[in-house]
mmCIF file of C-alpha atoms in Angstrom:
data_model
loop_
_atom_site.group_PDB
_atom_site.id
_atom_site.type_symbol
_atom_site.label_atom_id
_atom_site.label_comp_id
_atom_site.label_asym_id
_atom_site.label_seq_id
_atom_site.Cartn_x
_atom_site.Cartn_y
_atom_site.Cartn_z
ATOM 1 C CA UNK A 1 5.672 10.958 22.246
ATOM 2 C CA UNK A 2 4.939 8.848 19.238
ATOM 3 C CA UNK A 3 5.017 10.981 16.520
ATOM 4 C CA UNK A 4 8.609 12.217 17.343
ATOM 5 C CA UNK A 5 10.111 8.640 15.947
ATOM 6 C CA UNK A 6 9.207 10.206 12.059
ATOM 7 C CA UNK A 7 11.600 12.431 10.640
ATOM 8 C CA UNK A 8 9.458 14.205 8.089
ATOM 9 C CA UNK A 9 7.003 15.396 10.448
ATOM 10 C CA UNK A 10 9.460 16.429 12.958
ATOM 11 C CA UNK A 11 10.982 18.488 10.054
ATOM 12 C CA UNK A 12 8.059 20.081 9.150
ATOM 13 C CA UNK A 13 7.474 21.242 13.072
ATOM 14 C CA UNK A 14 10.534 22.627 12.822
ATOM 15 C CA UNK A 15 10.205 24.637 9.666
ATOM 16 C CA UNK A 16 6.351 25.823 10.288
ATOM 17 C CA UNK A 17 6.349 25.953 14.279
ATOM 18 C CA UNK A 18 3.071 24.139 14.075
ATOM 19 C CA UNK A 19 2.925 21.344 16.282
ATOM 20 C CA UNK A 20 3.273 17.822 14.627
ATOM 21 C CA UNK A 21 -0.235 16.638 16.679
ATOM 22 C CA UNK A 22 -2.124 19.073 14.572
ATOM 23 C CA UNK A 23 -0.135 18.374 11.692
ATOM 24 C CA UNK A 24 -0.777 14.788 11.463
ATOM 25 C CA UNK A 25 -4.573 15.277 12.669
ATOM 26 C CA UNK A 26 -5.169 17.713 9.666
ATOM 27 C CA UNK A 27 -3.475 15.121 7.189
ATOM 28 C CA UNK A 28 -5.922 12.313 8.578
ATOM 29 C CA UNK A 29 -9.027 14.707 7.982
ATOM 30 C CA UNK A 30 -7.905 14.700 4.427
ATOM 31 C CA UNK A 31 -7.392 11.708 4.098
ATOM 32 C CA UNK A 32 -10.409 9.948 5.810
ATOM 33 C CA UNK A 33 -12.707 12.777 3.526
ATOM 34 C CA UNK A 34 -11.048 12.310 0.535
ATOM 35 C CA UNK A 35 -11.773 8.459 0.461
ATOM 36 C CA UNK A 36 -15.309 8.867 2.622
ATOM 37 C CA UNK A 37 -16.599 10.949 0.288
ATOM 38 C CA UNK A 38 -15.014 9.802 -2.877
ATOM 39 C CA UNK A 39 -13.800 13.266 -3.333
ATOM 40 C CA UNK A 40 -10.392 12.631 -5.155
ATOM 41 C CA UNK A 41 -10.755 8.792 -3.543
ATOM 42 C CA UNK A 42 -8.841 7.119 -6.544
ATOM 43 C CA UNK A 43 -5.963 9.746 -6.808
ATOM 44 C CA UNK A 44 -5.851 10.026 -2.910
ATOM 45 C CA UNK A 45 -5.087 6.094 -2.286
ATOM 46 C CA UNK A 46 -3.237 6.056 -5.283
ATOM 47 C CA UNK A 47 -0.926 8.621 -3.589
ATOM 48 C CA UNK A 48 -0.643 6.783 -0.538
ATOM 49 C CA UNK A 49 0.025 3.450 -2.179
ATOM 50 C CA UNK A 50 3.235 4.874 -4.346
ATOM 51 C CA UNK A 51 5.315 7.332 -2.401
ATOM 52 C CA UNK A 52 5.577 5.402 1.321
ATOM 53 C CA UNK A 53 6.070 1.719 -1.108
ATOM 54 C CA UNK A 54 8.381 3.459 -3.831
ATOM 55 C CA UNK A 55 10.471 5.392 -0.867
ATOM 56 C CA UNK A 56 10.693 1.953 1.043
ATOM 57 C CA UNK A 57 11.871 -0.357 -2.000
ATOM 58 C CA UNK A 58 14.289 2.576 -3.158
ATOM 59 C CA UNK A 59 15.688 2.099 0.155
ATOM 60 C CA UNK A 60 15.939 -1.490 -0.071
ATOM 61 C CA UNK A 61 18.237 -1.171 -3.147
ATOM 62 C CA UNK A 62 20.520 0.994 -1.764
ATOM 63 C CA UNK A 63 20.807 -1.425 1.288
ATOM 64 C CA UNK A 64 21.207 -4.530 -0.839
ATOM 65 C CA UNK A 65 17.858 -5.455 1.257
ATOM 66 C CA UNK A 66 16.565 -8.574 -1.338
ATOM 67 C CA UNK A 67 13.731 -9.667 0.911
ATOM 68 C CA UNK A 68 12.919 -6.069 0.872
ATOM 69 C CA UNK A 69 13.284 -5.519 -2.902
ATOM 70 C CA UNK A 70 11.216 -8.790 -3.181
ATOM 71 C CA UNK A 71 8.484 -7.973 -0.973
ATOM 72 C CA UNK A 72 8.111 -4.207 -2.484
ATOM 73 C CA UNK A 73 8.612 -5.363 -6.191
ATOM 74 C CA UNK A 74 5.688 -7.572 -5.149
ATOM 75 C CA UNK A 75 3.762 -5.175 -3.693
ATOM 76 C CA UNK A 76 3.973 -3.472 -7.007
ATOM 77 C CA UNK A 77 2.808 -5.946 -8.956
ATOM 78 C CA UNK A 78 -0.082 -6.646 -6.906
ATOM 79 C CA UNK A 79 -1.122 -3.040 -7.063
ATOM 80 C CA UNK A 80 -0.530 -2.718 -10.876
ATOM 81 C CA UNK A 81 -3.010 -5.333 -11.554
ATOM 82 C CA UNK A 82 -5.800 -3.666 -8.402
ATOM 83 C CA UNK A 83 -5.321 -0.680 -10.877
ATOM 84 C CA UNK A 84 -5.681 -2.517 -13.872
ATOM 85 C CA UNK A 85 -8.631 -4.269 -13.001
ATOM 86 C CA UNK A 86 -10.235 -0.573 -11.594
ATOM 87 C CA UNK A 87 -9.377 0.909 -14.857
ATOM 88 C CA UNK A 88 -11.031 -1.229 -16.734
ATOM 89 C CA UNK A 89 -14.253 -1.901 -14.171
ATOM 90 C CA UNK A 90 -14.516 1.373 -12.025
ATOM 91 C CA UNK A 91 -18.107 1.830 -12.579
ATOM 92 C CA UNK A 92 -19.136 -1.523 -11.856
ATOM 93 C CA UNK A 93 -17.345 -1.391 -8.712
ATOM 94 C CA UNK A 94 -18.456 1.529 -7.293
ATOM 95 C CA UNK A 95 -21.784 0.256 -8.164
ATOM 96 C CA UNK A 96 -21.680 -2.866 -5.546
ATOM 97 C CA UNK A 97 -19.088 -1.457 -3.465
ATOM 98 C CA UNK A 98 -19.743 1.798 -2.643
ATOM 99 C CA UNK A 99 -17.099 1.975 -0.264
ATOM 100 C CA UNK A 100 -14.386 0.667 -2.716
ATOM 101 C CA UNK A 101 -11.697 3.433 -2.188
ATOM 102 C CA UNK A 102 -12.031 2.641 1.841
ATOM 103 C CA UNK A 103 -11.874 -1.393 1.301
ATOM 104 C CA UNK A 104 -8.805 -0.465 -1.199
ATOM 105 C CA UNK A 105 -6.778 1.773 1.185
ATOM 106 C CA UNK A 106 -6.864 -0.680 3.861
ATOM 107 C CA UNK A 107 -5.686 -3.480 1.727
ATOM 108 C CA UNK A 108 -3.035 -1.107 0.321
ATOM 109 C CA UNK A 109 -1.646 -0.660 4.045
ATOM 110 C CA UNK A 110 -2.010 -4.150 4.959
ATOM 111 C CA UNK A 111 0.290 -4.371 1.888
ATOM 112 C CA UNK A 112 2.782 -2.011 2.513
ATOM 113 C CA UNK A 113 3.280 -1.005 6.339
ATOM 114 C CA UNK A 114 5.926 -3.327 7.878
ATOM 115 C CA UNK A 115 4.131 -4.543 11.195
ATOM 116 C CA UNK A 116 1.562 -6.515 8.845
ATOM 117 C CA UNK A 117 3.793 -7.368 5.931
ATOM 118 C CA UNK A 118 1.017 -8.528 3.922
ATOM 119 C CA UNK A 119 3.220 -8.326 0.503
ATOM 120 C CA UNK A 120 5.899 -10.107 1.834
ATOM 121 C CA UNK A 121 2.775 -12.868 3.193
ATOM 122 C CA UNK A 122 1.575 -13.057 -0.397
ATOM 123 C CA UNK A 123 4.848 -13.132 -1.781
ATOM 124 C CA UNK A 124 5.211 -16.341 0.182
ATOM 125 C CA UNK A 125 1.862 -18.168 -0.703
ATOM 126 C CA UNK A 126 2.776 -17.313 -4.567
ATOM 127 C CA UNK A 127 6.184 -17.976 -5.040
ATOM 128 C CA UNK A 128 5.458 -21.574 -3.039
ATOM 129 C CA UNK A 129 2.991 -22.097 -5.423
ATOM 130 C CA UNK A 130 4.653 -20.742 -8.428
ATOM 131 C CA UNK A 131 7.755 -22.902 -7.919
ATOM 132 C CA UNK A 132 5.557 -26.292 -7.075
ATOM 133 C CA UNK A 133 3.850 -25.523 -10.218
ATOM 134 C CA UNK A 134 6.994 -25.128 -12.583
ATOM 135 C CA UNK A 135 8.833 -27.521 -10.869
ATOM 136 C CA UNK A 136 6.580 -30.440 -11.178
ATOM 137 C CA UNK A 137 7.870 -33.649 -13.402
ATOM 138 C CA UNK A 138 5.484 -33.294 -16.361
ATOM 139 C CA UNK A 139 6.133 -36.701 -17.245
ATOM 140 C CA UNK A 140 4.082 -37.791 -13.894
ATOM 141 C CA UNK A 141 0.705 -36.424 -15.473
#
């Protein structure tokens, strides 16, 4: 069974007696209305893009994990400026994107959840380009 390989809904079957099928079904409904509908859309993948990441990367430290740590702390920067730039242009987005919150929660799990590593994929491209620009001779310009 698929769902038995996660810990916290296996606890909470076993402290509410409801099975974790219905558990995790009701938790999708929520989630997949929340962002539909843009009914708490923003706080709902903000949510989702903190604990699972933060939880992860806290981990990482404690295991001496660098890639981890680099891949998370990069995460977090990449997410600081998505919020950053939907602070300041919310409106606007929601105007031509409707769908916004939907387009953002995917790219938040592409991000985060280890069989895509997207972070850690960006954190590549970057830091290769980060290090070929500061580590060019200026005096060959």
């Amino acid at each position: 069974h698929y769902l038995s390989k996660f810990r916290t809904l296996n606890l909470i079957e076993a402290r509410t007696t409801v099975p974790k099928v219905y558990i995790a079904l009701v938790g999708y409904l929520l989630v997949s209305l929340s962002v539909f509908l843009n009914i708490f859309a923003g706080f709902t993948t903000g949510v989702l893009g903190l604990v699972y990441p933060l939880y992860r990367f806290l981990e990482a430290g404690q295991k001496g994990d660098t890639e981890g740590l680099k891949s998370f702390g990069f995460f977090f920067a990449i997410l600081s400026l998505l919020t950053t730039v939907e602070e300041v242009f919310l409106s606007t987005i929601l105007y031509y994107f409707p769908f916004y919150f939907v387009m953002k929660l995917v790219f938040v799990f592409w991000l985060m959840l280890p069989g895509y590593q997207g972070a850690h994929l960006l954190y590549g491209l970057v830091s290769k380009q980060f290090t070929t620009f500061t580590t060019e001779d200026p005096k060959k310009q």
